[in-house]
Structures are given as C-alpha cells and as structure tokens.
Amino acid sequence: MEVVRSSVVAAPREQVWARVVTAAGVAHEFGPVLTMRFPAALEGRSIADVPLGRPLGRAWIRLAGLLPVEFDDLVIVELEEPRFFCERSSLGSCRVWEHHRALEELPGGSTRVTDTLRAEPRALLPGPVVRAVVGALFSHRHRRLARAFGPAA
C-alpha cells in the first residue's frame, strides 16, 4: 500500500524543517482531535538529533489525548537535513510502516512538503481501510501544516 500527499507552504525550507522534526510540530499537525506522544528518547530533542537505525521507543497516537488508537515503534533510518527524513517502523495496524518526508525548496521562499507512506497492513485490517485512514490523516496533516505557515503565493 502506498499513499502520497504533497503541498506547498509559504516558508523557507529551513524554517519548515525546524518545525516538522519536533514533537511540537508533529503534535500540531495531528491536532486538535489526535495527539502523538513521543517516546522518552525524543524528549527535548528533534528527530534530526537521534541515532539512525536504532529503535527510539513507542510513540502513542491518542484520540482526544486520552484513548490510545495506534502506536508507532519509531526508527529513523535516513536523514539529510533539511531535505528529508525516512522512518521505517512498525505500527499496531501495520507490520511495516515507511514514512518518507521530503522538503523541496521552491522559488520565492516557499517549500513543497511531500509525504510518501508505504505500509504492509497486519491481517486484522484490510489494506483499503488502512489506505483510507492514512490518506485522510496525511491530508489533514498537510492542511494543518499549510495553515501554520499560511498559503503559498
């Protein structure tokens, strides 16, 4: 299964990068209905500061900040600041989860953010259901990210 979402935000790549690699930036993208609690290994750090290829712990995604609906056993496998990062982990719903986020510098000081998500759903959830949920979640995240910086010209 693969889902791709891309949008242009009105901010330079370095500014967008500084936001999207932090817990606060991710939390804003998930909000206001969902929250993501990063593992202790990321407390006070960004994903740009962690060792590559090593498990960082379990991040919980919660509905209304209370009800756990998903978990992500985080592993950052590639990172080139401020161009991209790649997470290859497992989720409660997916045996394999790969999230590649690329930031492309555009003329005029804007940035194209592209998320490519590849997953192997576990047997409990049909692929089309996972694809629909992931697609809706990342469309929401892109709207929130664009809103944080304002629309690109």
PDB file of N, CA and C in Angstrom, residues 38-45 56 58:
ATOM      1  N   PHE A  38       5.547  11.311  21.889  1.00  0.00           N
ATOM      2  CA  PHE A  38       6.819  10.709  21.512  1.00  0.00           C
ATOM      3  C   PHE A  38       7.441   9.958  22.681  1.00  0.00           C
ATOM      4  N   PRO A  39       8.292   8.967  22.380  1.00  0.00           N
ATOM      5  CA  PRO A  39       8.968   8.241  23.453  1.00  0.00           C
ATOM      6  C   PRO A  39       9.961   9.138  24.190  1.00  0.00           C
ATOM      7  N   ALA A  40      10.340   8.715  25.380  1.00  0.00           N
ATOM      8  CA  ALA A  40      11.255   9.492  26.221  1.00  0.00           C
ATOM      9  C   ALA A  40      12.580   9.794  25.518  1.00  0.00           C
ATOM     10  N   ALA A  41      13.034   8.911  24.636  1.00  0.00           N
ATOM     11  CA  ALA A  41      14.305   9.126  23.919  1.00  0.00           C
ATOM     12  C   ALA A  41      14.288  10.397  23.083  1.00  0.00           C
ATOM     13  N   LEU A  42      13.095  10.897  22.762  1.00  0.00           N
ATOM     14  CA  LEU A  42      12.991  12.116  21.953  1.00  0.00           C
ATOM     15  C   LEU A  42      12.637  13.356  22.777  1.00  0.00           C
ATOM     16  N   GLU A  43      12.497  13.204  24.067  1.00  0.00           N
ATOM     17  CA  GLU A  43      12.117  14.330  24.908  1.00  0.00           C
ATOM     18  C   GLU A  43      13.157  15.456  24.803  1.00  0.00           C
ATOM     19  N   GLY A  44      12.685  16.642  24.425  1.00  0.00           N
ATOM     20  CA  GLY A  44      13.566  17.790  24.293  1.00  0.00           C
ATOM     21  C   GLY A  44      14.485  17.738  23.091  1.00  0.00           C
ATOM     22  N   ARG A  45      14.284  16.792  22.190  1.00  0.00           N
ATOM     23  CA  ARG A  45      15.129  16.642  21.009  1.00  0.00           C
ATOM     24  C   ARG A  45      14.252  16.604  19.767  1.00  0.00           C
ATOM     25  N   LEU A  56      13.755   3.990  18.852  1.00  0.00           N
ATOM     26  CA  LEU A  56      13.672   5.132  19.764  1.00  0.00           C
ATOM     27  C   LEU A  56      12.617   4.932  20.841  1.00  0.00           C
ATOM     28  N   ARG A  58       8.349   3.659  21.745  1.00  0.00           N
ATOM     29  CA  ARG A  58       6.984   3.641  21.234  1.00  0.00           C
ATOM     30  C   ARG A  58       6.340   5.021  21.367  1.00  0.00           C
TER      31      ARG A  58
END
